[in-house]
Amino acid sequence: MDRRGTKRKMENVEVAEPRNKLPSPAPSMSTDPALYSGPFPFYRRPSELGCFSLDAQRQYHGDAQALRYYSPPPTNGQGPNFDLRDGYPDRYQPRDEEIREGLDHLLHWLLDHRGQLEGGPGWLAGAIVTWRGHLTKLLTTPYERQEGWQLAASRFQGTLYLSEVETPAARAQRLARPPLLRELMYMGYKFEQYMCADKPGSSPDPSGEVNTNVAFCSVLRSRLGSHPLLFSGEVDCTDPQAPSTQPPTCYVELKTSKEMHSPGQWRSFYRHKLLKWWAQSFLLGVPKVVAGFRNPEGFICSLKTFPTMEMFEYVRNDRDGWNPSVCMNFCAAFLSFAQNTVVQDDPRLVHLFSWEPGSPVTVSKHRDAPYAFLPTWPLTECTG
Ligand code: GDP
Ligand code: MG
């Protein structure tokens, strides 16, 4: 397994140890965008290894039963008129956010498929396993000014596992989430219900409940620079009319955003929201994001498709825009930093990487509760 970072990436890591000492964890890592503007690094076209579904009770199923089908409204002159507040709160079953799932569902998939993984013997031992959403946070870090993150890392049988830890600030915010923000979260899921059907060729049924326990997750293989990746991400729907029916190129991401009226509002949307949309969809290889724009009354009045590969064009000539190379180079450098820091192979040992805007990424070392996240019992059973 290659645990070395590239030379350029390592320049971004302050190694405070004298040269004659054994390699030991570098203390911190800068997130300054200026350090990561180089050529776009290698990113292997993500290929789907499999999928799983979570049902209304958040139970795991090793199939695509929760996959939904893209079914946009007819384009007959008028725009859509989706009432996103319909059904709130009486037809809303929100997932219990107190339940910390960590990598559990992804590990369940991995346990079921570890014998059939492609890439040759030992591929998994050299890979990084995580959620797509964690990688999204890494990609946007050089531009993030509001929310920090914590990632717990453990090595087991060679593989580096990364699992997010809710920061105390994020927890406090979640517990004090204002009612309007709760409703706004519901509205995002309600939009999916207006745009998706349960079977290919049938129509959406917005009369039912919105249950956010239900999820369809794709499991993918990719590689960033020298880092083989196995990750999973939640997919909103597949487009039965897509030019290619091969996942992930048939997948569609659905988003809602406030209706915009001034060029300044659009500029801010390109700088902030489009960065998050790009990072999330690019990682998984989702070719398009369909956005619904809502008016102040909570109705979707227009739709716009943003091809993932065209999103950067909106900020390419903007001095305060984002750059995909910076995002990917930072992520690659972080993965090198993590690979070089987590040396011991021990599922009970956790290196906690912490970041707050305006500061470098720092590391602390922990054993067992509360940070250990790898259940040792299933993965130790004859994984050879
Ligand atoms: P995303 O890119 O942030 O949507 O996250 P992923 O696609 O990587 O999803 C990974 C897993 O986390 C899936 O099982 C999702 O259902 C779950 N998930 C996604 N967002 C959230 C969230 O905000 N809170 C919690 N608790 N789970 C989430
Ligand atoms: Mg979505």
GROMACS .gro file of C-alpha atoms and ligand atoms in nm:
model
  413
    1MET     CA    1   0.000   0.000   0.000
    2ASP     CA    2   0.121   0.347  -0.082
    3ARG     CA    3   0.092   0.568   0.223
    4ARG     CA    4   0.320   0.838   0.092
    5GLY     CA    5   0.177   1.168  -0.022
    6THR     CA    6   0.304   1.331  -0.335
    7LYS     CA    7   0.595   1.570  -0.279
    8ARG     CA    8   0.387   1.876  -0.348
    9LYS     CA    9   0.115   1.768  -0.109
   10MET     CA   10   0.366   1.702   0.166
   11GLU     CA   11   0.496   2.057   0.142
   12ASN     CA   12   0.163   2.163   0.286
   13VAL     CA   13   0.212   1.957   0.597
   14GLU     CA   14   0.426   2.102   0.871
   15VAL     CA   15   0.639   1.819   0.999
   16ALA     CA   16   0.786   1.938   1.325
   17GLU     CA   17   1.005   1.631   1.376
   18PRO     CA   18   1.381   1.633   1.318
   19ARG     CA   19   1.490   1.427   1.017
   20ASN     CA   20   1.660   1.153   1.217
   21LYS     CA   21   1.352   1.073   1.423
   22LEU     CA   22   1.108   0.797   1.333
   23PRO     CA   23   0.811   0.926   1.132
   24SER     CA   24   0.544   1.046   1.370
   25PRO     CA   25   0.216   1.233   1.320
   26ALA     CA   26   0.252   1.575   1.160
   27PRO     CA   27   0.088   1.821   1.396
   28SER     CA   28  -0.129   2.019   1.159
   29MET     CA   29  -0.226   2.095   0.803
   30SER     CA   30  -0.313   2.429   0.643
   31THR     CA   31  -0.638   2.469   0.448
   32ASP     CA   32  -0.537   2.793   0.268
   33PRO     CA   33  -0.667   2.766  -0.093
   34ALA     CA   34  -0.347   2.931  -0.224
   35LEU     CA   35  -0.153   2.618  -0.124
   36TYR     CA   36  -0.366   2.384  -0.333
   37SER     CA   37  -0.399   2.559  -0.668
   38GLY     CA   38  -0.213   2.323  -0.896
   39PRO     CA   39  -0.326   2.112  -1.186
   40PHE     CA   40  -0.638   1.906  -1.131
   41PRO     CA   41  -0.530   1.576  -0.974
   42PHE     CA   42  -0.616   1.233  -1.109
   43TYR     CA   43  -0.969   1.126  -1.016
   44ARG     CA   44  -1.078   0.785  -1.141
   45ARG     CA   45  -1.423   0.782  -1.300
   46PRO     CA   46  -1.635   0.645  -1.013
   47SER     CA   47  -1.775   0.299  -1.085
   48GLU     CA   48  -2.063   0.146  -0.893
   49LEU     CA   49  -1.972  -0.168  -0.702
   50GLY     CA   50  -2.320  -0.220  -0.563
   51CYS     CA   51  -2.594  -0.055  -0.361
   52PHE     CA   52  -2.817  -0.093  -0.059
   53SER     CA   53  -3.140   0.049   0.073
   54LEU     CA   54  -3.264   0.164   0.411
   55ASP     CA   55  -3.637   0.119   0.470
   56ALA     CA   56  -3.897   0.326   0.658
   57GLN     CA   57  -3.768   0.175   0.984
   58ARG     CA   58  -3.407   0.248   0.881
   59GLN     CA   59  -3.342  -0.125   0.833
   60TYR     CA   60  -3.072  -0.234   0.588
   61HIS     CA   61  -3.154  -0.424   0.268
   62GLY     CA   62  -2.886  -0.532   0.023
   63ASP     CA   63  -3.086  -0.426  -0.280
   64ALA     CA   64  -3.225  -0.125  -0.470
   65GLN     CA   65  -3.576  -0.130  -0.319
   66ALA     CA   66  -3.554   0.236  -0.213
   67LEU     CA   67  -3.437   0.361  -0.554
   68ARG     CA   68  -3.680   0.610  -0.706
   69TYR     CA   69  -3.732   0.718  -1.066
   70TYR     CA   70  -3.692   1.071  -1.200
   71SER     CA   71  -4.033   1.191  -1.318
   72PRO     CA   72  -4.035   1.567  -1.382
   73PRO     CA   73  -4.366   1.747  -1.451
   74PRO     CA   74  -4.468   1.795  -1.816
   75THR     CA   75  -4.316   2.108  -1.974
   76ASN     CA   76  -4.642   2.249  -2.111
   77GLY     CA   77  -4.574   2.620  -2.102
   78GLN     CA   78  -4.652   2.671  -1.733
   79GLY     CA   79  -4.393   2.607  -1.467
   80PRO     CA   80  -4.453   2.367  -1.180
   81ASN     CA   81  -4.653   2.475  -0.878
   82PHE     CA   82  -4.535   2.240  -0.604
   83ASP     CA   83  -4.649   2.330  -0.253
   84LEU     CA   84  -4.348   2.220  -0.048
   85ARG     CA   85  -4.521   2.287   0.283
   86ASP     CA   86  -4.803   2.044   0.208
   87GLY     CA   87  -4.802   1.758   0.460
   88TYR     CA   88  -4.594   1.939   0.721
   89PRO     CA   89  -4.581   1.830   0.995
   90ASP     CA   90  -4.860   1.568   0.990
   91ARG     CA   91  -4.722   1.356   0.704
   92TYR     CA   92  -4.356   1.380   0.810
   93GLN     CA   93  -4.154   1.098   0.968
   94PRO     CA   94  -3.810   1.247   1.025
   95ARG     CA   95  -3.515   1.020   1.091
   96ASP     CA   96  -3.395   1.015   1.452
   97GLU     CA   97  -3.080   1.225   1.434
   98GLU     CA   98  -2.973   1.118   1.785
   99ILE     CA   99  -2.887   0.774   1.648
  100ARG     CA  100  -2.521   0.781   1.552
  101GLU     CA  101  -2.488   0.534   1.267
  102GLY     CA  102  -2.127   0.607   1.180
  103LEU     CA  103  -2.018   0.381   0.895
  104ASP     CA  104  -2.246   0.096   1.006
  105HIS     CA  105  -2.458   0.054   0.691
  106LEU     CA  106  -2.157   0.086   0.464
  107LEU     CA  107  -1.970  -0.170   0.677
  108HIS     CA  108  -2.271  -0.400   0.648
  109TRP     CA  109  -2.244  -0.380   0.267
  110LEU     CA  110  -1.867  -0.430   0.284
  111LEU     CA  111  -1.901  -0.735   0.509
  112ASP     CA  112  -2.149  -0.890   0.263
  113HIS     CA  113  -1.928  -0.820  -0.041
  114ARG     CA  114  -1.571  -0.831   0.089
  115GLY     CA  115  -1.508  -1.165  -0.090
  116GLN     CA  116  -1.621  -1.033  -0.430
  117LEU     CA  117  -1.440  -0.698  -0.441
  118GLU     CA  118  -1.266  -0.615  -0.770
  119GLY     CA  119  -0.922  -0.456  -0.788
  120GLY     CA  120  -0.727  -0.769  -0.709
  121PRO     CA  121  -0.610  -0.920  -0.384
  122GLY     CA  122  -0.527  -0.659  -0.127
  123TRP     CA  123  -0.714  -0.379  -0.300
  124LEU     CA  124  -0.928  -0.310   0.007
  125ALA     CA  125  -0.622  -0.313   0.235
  126GLY     CA  126  -0.486  -0.014   0.042
  127ALA     CA  127  -0.814   0.175   0.024
  128ILE     CA  128  -0.990   0.446   0.220
  129VAL     CA  129  -1.350   0.368   0.320
  130THR     CA  130  -1.592   0.648   0.404
  131TRP     CA  131  -1.921   0.821   0.319
  132ARG     CA  132  -1.938   1.046   0.015
  133GLY     CA  133  -2.071   1.323   0.241
  134HIS     CA  134  -1.747   1.321   0.442
  135LEU     CA  135  -1.545   1.363   0.123
  136THR     CA  136  -1.777   1.648   0.019
  137LYS     CA  137  -1.687   1.831   0.342
  138LEU     CA  138  -1.317   1.782   0.266
  139LEU     CA  139  -1.357   1.915  -0.089
  140THR     CA  140  -1.525   2.236   0.028
  141THR     CA  141  -1.299   2.297   0.330
  142PRO     CA  142  -1.060   2.549   0.163
  143TYR     CA  143  -1.364   2.775   0.097
  144GLU     CA  144  -1.571   2.706   0.409
  145ARG     CA  145  -1.607   2.999   0.652
  146GLN     CA  146  -1.886   2.882   0.879
  147GLU     CA  147  -1.882   2.521   0.984
  148GLY     CA  148  -1.593   2.313   1.110
  149TRP     CA  149  -1.576   1.934   1.115
  150GLN     CA  150  -1.426   1.638   1.296
  151LEU     CA  151  -1.329   1.314   1.125
  152ALA     CA  152  -1.240   1.003   1.322
  153ALA     CA  153  -0.987   0.773   1.153
  154SER     CA  154  -0.894   0.413   1.230
  155ARG     CA  155  -0.686   0.163   1.041
  156PHE     CA  156  -0.796  -0.201   1.030
  157GLN     CA  157  -0.632  -0.474   0.821
  158GLY     CA  158  -0.463  -0.202   0.619
  159THR     CA  159  -0.778  -0.013   0.525
  160LEU     CA  160  -0.819   0.344   0.653
  161TYR     CA  161  -1.174   0.413   0.770
  162LEU     CA  162  -1.298   0.772   0.807
  163SER     CA  163  -1.616   0.851   1.000
  164GLU     CA  164  -1.748   1.195   1.087
  165VAL     CA  165  -1.805   1.301   1.445
  166GLU     CA  166  -2.068   1.566   1.512
  167THR     CA  167  -1.889   1.871   1.655
  168PRO     CA  168  -2.021   2.016   1.983
  169ALA     CA  169  -2.121   2.330   1.790
  170ALA     CA  170  -2.310   2.128   1.526
  171ARG     CA  171  -2.487   1.931   1.800
  172ALA     CA  172  -2.588   2.249   1.983
  173GLN     CA  173  -2.718   2.397   1.656
  174ARG     CA  174  -2.913   2.081   1.573
  175LEU     CA  175  -3.077   2.069   1.917
  176ALA     CA  176  -3.168   2.437   1.892
  177ARG     CA  177  -3.277   2.419   1.527
  178PRO     CA  178  -3.536   2.692   1.468
  179PRO     CA  179  -3.882   2.574   1.357
  180LEU     CA  180  -3.847   2.751   1.022
  181LEU     CA  181  -3.526   2.561   0.950
  182ARG     CA  182  -3.698   2.232   1.038
  183GLU     CA  183  -3.971   2.311   0.789
  184LEU     CA  184  -3.712   2.406   0.527
  185MET     CA  185  -3.548   2.065   0.569
  186TYR     CA  186  -3.886   1.898   0.516
  187MET     CA  187  -3.938   2.106   0.202
  188GLY     CA  188  -3.623   1.965   0.044
  189TYR     CA  189  -3.753   1.610   0.088
  190LYS     CA  190  -4.102   1.711  -0.024
  191PHE     CA  191  -3.952   1.837  -0.352
  192GLU     CA  192  -3.801   1.490  -0.409
  193GLN     CA  193  -4.148   1.340  -0.361
  194TYR     CA  194  -4.294   1.572  -0.631
  195MET     CA  195  -4.015   1.479  -0.872
  196CYS     CA  196  -3.982   1.102  -0.820
  197ALA     CA  197  -4.195   0.795  -0.887
  198ASP     CA  198  -4.166   0.458  -0.716
  199LYS     CA  199  -4.162   0.272  -1.049
  200PRO     CA  200  -4.016   0.364  -1.388
  201GLY     CA  201  -4.282   0.523  -1.606
  202SER     CA  202  -4.529   0.594  -1.325
  203SER     CA  203  -4.611   0.933  -1.173
  204PRO     CA  204  -4.508   1.089  -0.843
  205ASP     CA  205  -4.756   1.055  -0.556
  206PRO     CA  206  -4.727   1.357  -0.326
  207SER     CA  207  -5.021   1.237  -0.111
  208GLY     CA  208  -4.808   0.996   0.091
  209GLU     CA  209  -4.578   1.052   0.387
  210VAL     CA  210  -4.228   1.192   0.373
  211ASN     CA  211  -4.011   0.945   0.565
  212THR     CA  212  -3.644   1.043   0.579
  213ASN     CA  213  -3.540   0.704   0.716
  214VAL     CA  214  -3.575   0.573   0.362
  215ALA     CA  215  -3.256   0.596   0.157
  216PHE     CA  216  -3.100   0.442  -0.151
  217CYS     CA  217  -2.720   0.434  -0.134
  218SER     CA  218  -2.478   0.362  -0.414
  219VAL     CA  219  -2.138   0.209  -0.329
  220LEU     CA  220  -1.855   0.322  -0.552
  221ARG     CA  221  -1.492   0.265  -0.628
  222SER     CA  222  -1.268   0.551  -0.733
  223ARG     CA  223  -0.919   0.685  -0.677
  224LEU     CA  224  -0.794   1.034  -0.595
  225GLY     CA  225  -0.426   1.070  -0.680
  226SER     CA  226  -0.264   0.768  -0.518
  227HIS     CA  227  -0.560   0.699  -0.288
  228PRO     CA  228  -0.794   0.414  -0.377
  229LEU     CA  229  -1.142   0.496  -0.248
  230LEU     CA  230  -1.447   0.292  -0.155
  231PHE     CA  231  -1.734   0.516  -0.054
  232SER     CA  232  -2.111   0.528  -0.048
  233GLY     CA  233  -2.352   0.811  -0.105
  234GLU     CA  234  -2.726   0.857  -0.094
  235VAL     CA  235  -2.878   0.893  -0.441
  236ASP     CA  236  -3.207   1.078  -0.493
  237CYS     CA  237  -3.321   0.903  -0.811
  238THR     CA  238  -3.232   0.744  -1.144
  239ASP     CA  239  -3.346   0.883  -1.478
  240PRO     CA  240  -3.505   0.606  -1.689
  241GLN     CA  241  -3.461   0.838  -1.993
  242ALA     CA  242  -3.090   0.904  -1.932
  243PRO     CA  243  -2.863   0.857  -2.237
  244SER     CA  244  -2.680   0.582  -2.048
  245THR     CA  245  -2.857   0.351  -1.806
  246GLN     CA  246  -2.527   0.269  -1.639
  247PRO     CA  247  -2.495   0.393  -1.282
  248PRO     CA  248  -2.383   0.641  -1.165
  249THR     CA  249  -2.438   0.824  -1.499
  250CYS     CA  250  -2.817   0.769  -1.482
  251TYR     CA  251  -2.845   0.925  -1.137
  252VAL     CA  252  -2.997   1.267  -1.070
  253GLU     CA  253  -2.951   1.488  -0.764
  254LEU     CA  254  -3.247   1.706  -0.663
  255LYS     CA  255  -3.207   2.035  -0.478
  256THR     CA  256  -3.418   2.331  -0.378
  257SER     CA  257  -3.308   2.691  -0.347
  258LYS     CA  258  -3.462   3.031  -0.291
  259GLU     CA  259  -3.590   3.204  -0.603
  260MET     CA  260  -3.340   3.470  -0.714
  261HIS     CA  261  -3.412   3.810  -0.858
  262SER     CA  262  -3.089   4.013  -0.872
  263PRO     CA  263  -2.753   3.939  -1.034
  264GLY     CA  264  -2.599   3.970  -0.687
  265GLN     CA  265  -2.820   3.688  -0.560
  266TRP     CA  266  -2.720   3.464  -0.852
  267ARG     CA  267  -2.348   3.545  -0.796
  268SER     CA  268  -2.374   3.446  -0.430
  269PHE     CA  269  -2.559   3.127  -0.529
  270TYR     CA  270  -2.278   3.034  -0.773
  271ARG     CA  271  -2.010   3.105  -0.511
  272HIS     CA  272  -2.160   2.915  -0.222
  273LYS     CA  273  -2.441   2.674  -0.305
  274LEU     CA  274  -2.311   2.559  -0.643
  275LEU     CA  275  -1.976   2.467  -0.482
  276LYS     CA  276  -2.154   2.227  -0.244
  277TRP     CA  277  -2.371   2.087  -0.521
  278TRP     CA  278  -2.070   2.037  -0.747
  279ALA     CA  279  -1.856   1.867  -0.480
  280GLN     CA  280  -2.132   1.625  -0.380
  281SER     CA  281  -2.230   1.524  -0.733
  282PHE     CA  282  -1.883   1.524  -0.888
  283LEU     CA  283  -1.748   1.279  -0.628
  284LEU     CA  284  -2.016   1.022  -0.705
  285GLY     CA  285  -2.023   1.084  -1.080
  286VAL     CA  286  -2.379   1.217  -1.084
  287PRO     CA  287  -2.403   1.407  -1.414
  288LYS     CA  288  -2.678   1.656  -1.329
  289VAL     CA  289  -2.847   1.842  -1.048
  290VAL     CA  290  -3.208   1.948  -1.100
  291ALA     CA  291  -3.287   2.255  -0.892
  292GLY     CA  292  -3.633   2.371  -0.792
  293PHE     CA  293  -3.657   2.740  -0.704
  294ARG     CA  294  -3.907   2.823  -0.433
  295ASN     CA  295  -4.090   3.149  -0.374
  296PRO     CA  296  -4.138   3.301  -0.026
  297GLU     CA  297  -4.469   3.110   0.007
  298GLY     CA  298  -4.286   2.778  -0.028
  299PHE     CA  299  -4.398   2.692  -0.382
  300ILE     CA  300  -4.159   2.565  -0.651
  301CYS     CA  301  -4.229   2.781  -0.954
  302SER     CA  302  -3.932   2.697  -1.179
  303LEU     CA  303  -3.683   2.419  -1.243
  304LYS     CA  304  -3.331   2.443  -1.379
  305THR     CA  305  -3.088   2.166  -1.466
  306PHE     CA  306  -2.722   2.218  -1.380
  307PRO     CA  307  -2.488   1.969  -1.548
  308THR     CA  308  -2.220   1.890  -1.289
  309MET     CA  309  -1.939   1.935  -1.539
  310GLU     CA  310  -2.062   2.288  -1.629
  311MET     CA  311  -2.095   2.425  -1.274
  312PHE     CA  312  -1.743   2.559  -1.256
  313GLU     CA  313  -1.811   2.780  -1.561
  314TYR     CA  314  -2.032   3.003  -1.344
  315VAL     CA  315  -1.734   3.101  -1.125
  316ARG     CA  316  -1.438   3.047  -1.359
  317ASN     CA  317  -1.393   3.422  -1.411
  318ASP     CA  318  -1.495   3.521  -1.057
  319ARG     CA  319  -1.208   3.631  -0.830
  320ASP     CA  320  -1.415   3.522  -0.530
  321GLY     CA  321  -1.524   3.196  -0.687
  322TRP     CA  322  -1.411   2.840  -0.613
  323ASN     CA  323  -1.175   2.617  -0.805
  324PRO     CA  324  -1.228   2.240  -0.846
  325SER     CA  325  -0.849   2.184  -0.850
  326VAL     CA  326  -0.812   2.345  -0.507
  327CYS     CA  327  -1.093   2.127  -0.369
  328MET     CA  328  -0.949   1.804  -0.507
  329ASN     CA  329  -0.584   1.886  -0.426
  330PHE     CA  330  -0.679   1.972  -0.070
  331CYS     CA  331  -0.873   1.646  -0.034
  332ALA     CA  332  -0.581   1.446  -0.175
  333ALA     CA  333  -0.341   1.622   0.062
  334PHE     CA  334  -0.570   1.553   0.357
  335LEU     CA  335  -0.592   1.185   0.265
  336SER     CA  336  -0.210   1.169   0.249
  337PHE     CA  337  -0.193   1.347   0.584
  338ALA     CA  338  -0.437   1.096   0.735
  339GLN     CA  339  -0.259   0.795   0.580
  340ASN     CA  340   0.074   0.916   0.720
  341THR     CA  341  -0.071   0.996   1.061
  342VAL     CA  342  -0.269   0.678   1.127
  343VAL     CA  343   0.015   0.428   1.128
  344GLN     CA  344  -0.097   0.168   1.383
  345ASP     CA  345  -0.340  -0.097   1.266
  346ASP     CA  346  -0.587  -0.103   1.554
  347PRO     CA  347  -0.965  -0.059   1.534
  348ARG     CA  348  -0.974   0.066   1.895
  349LEU     CA  349  -0.733   0.348   1.819
  350VAL     CA  350  -0.879   0.669   1.676
  351HIS     CA  351  -0.701   0.970   1.534
  352LEU     CA  352  -0.945   1.256   1.550
  353PHE     CA  353  -0.888   1.520   1.282
  354SER     CA  354  -1.046   1.850   1.379
  355TRP     CA  355  -1.093   2.164   1.177
  356GLU     CA  356  -1.244   2.506   1.243
  357PRO     CA  357  -1.259   2.782   0.980
  358GLY     CA  358  -0.953   3.007   0.993
  359SER     CA  359  -0.737   2.739   1.155
  360PRO     CA  360  -0.533   2.444   1.033
  361VAL     CA  361  -0.648   2.081   1.064
  362THR     CA  362  -0.523   1.936   1.394
  363VAL     CA  363  -0.502   1.578   1.526
  364SER     CA  364  -0.561   1.413   1.862
  365LYS     CA  365  -0.530   1.049   1.962
  366HIS     CA  366  -0.797   0.847   2.144
  367ARG     CA  367  -0.870   0.490   2.246
  368ASP     CA  368  -1.213   0.316   2.263
  369ALA     CA  369  -1.525   0.510   2.368
  370PRO     CA  370  -1.650   0.757   2.273
  371TYR     CA  371  -1.460   0.788   1.944
  372ALA     CA  372  -1.391   0.429   1.832
  373PHE     CA  373  -1.637   0.346   1.552
  374LEU     CA  374  -1.527   0.013   1.402
  375PRO     CA  375  -1.725  -0.280   1.541
  376THR     CA  376  -1.445  -0.535   1.570
  377TRP     CA  377  -1.672  -0.840   1.575
  378PRO     CA  378  -1.802  -0.863   1.216
  379LEU     CA  379  -1.490  -0.750   1.032
  380THR     CA  380  -1.251  -0.980   1.217
  381GLU     CA  381  -1.437  -1.294   1.103
  382CYS     CA  382  -1.215  -1.456   0.839
  383THR     CA  383  -1.171  -1.142   0.629
  384GLY     CA  384  -0.868  -1.303   0.463
  385GDP     P1  385  -2.468   1.355   0.192
  385GDP     O1  386  -2.381   1.362   0.071
  385GDP     O2  387  -2.436   1.457   0.296
  385GDP     O3  388  -2.614   1.349   0.158
  385GDP     O4  389  -2.436   1.217   0.266
  385GDP     P2  390  -2.413   1.074   0.199
  385GDP     O5  391  -2.474   1.068   0.065
  385GDP     O6  392  -2.268   1.041   0.213
  385GDP     O7  393  -2.500   0.981   0.298
  385GDP     C1  394  -2.439   0.893   0.383
  385GDP     C2  395  -2.538   0.837   0.484
  385GDP     O8  396  -2.568   0.938   0.579
  385GDP     C3  397  -2.670   0.791   0.427
  385GDP     O9  398  -2.713   0.678   0.498
  385GDP     C4  399  -2.761   0.908   0.453
  385GDP    O10  400  -2.895   0.864   0.469
  385GDP     C5  401  -2.705   0.962   0.582
  385GDP     N1  402  -2.720   1.107   0.593
  385GDP     C6  403  -2.712   1.198   0.496
  385GDP     N2  404  -2.729   1.322   0.545
  385GDP     C7  405  -2.748   1.307   0.678
  385GDP     C8  406  -2.772   1.397   0.786
  385GDP    O11  407  -2.782   1.518   0.769
  385GDP     N3  408  -2.784   1.343   0.911
  385GDP     C9  409  -2.773   1.209   0.933
  385GDP     N4  410  -2.784   1.161   1.058
  385GDP     N5  411  -2.752   1.122   0.835
  385GDP    C10  412  -2.740   1.169   0.710
  386MG      MG  413  -3.095   1.593  -0.280
   0.00000   0.00000   0.00000
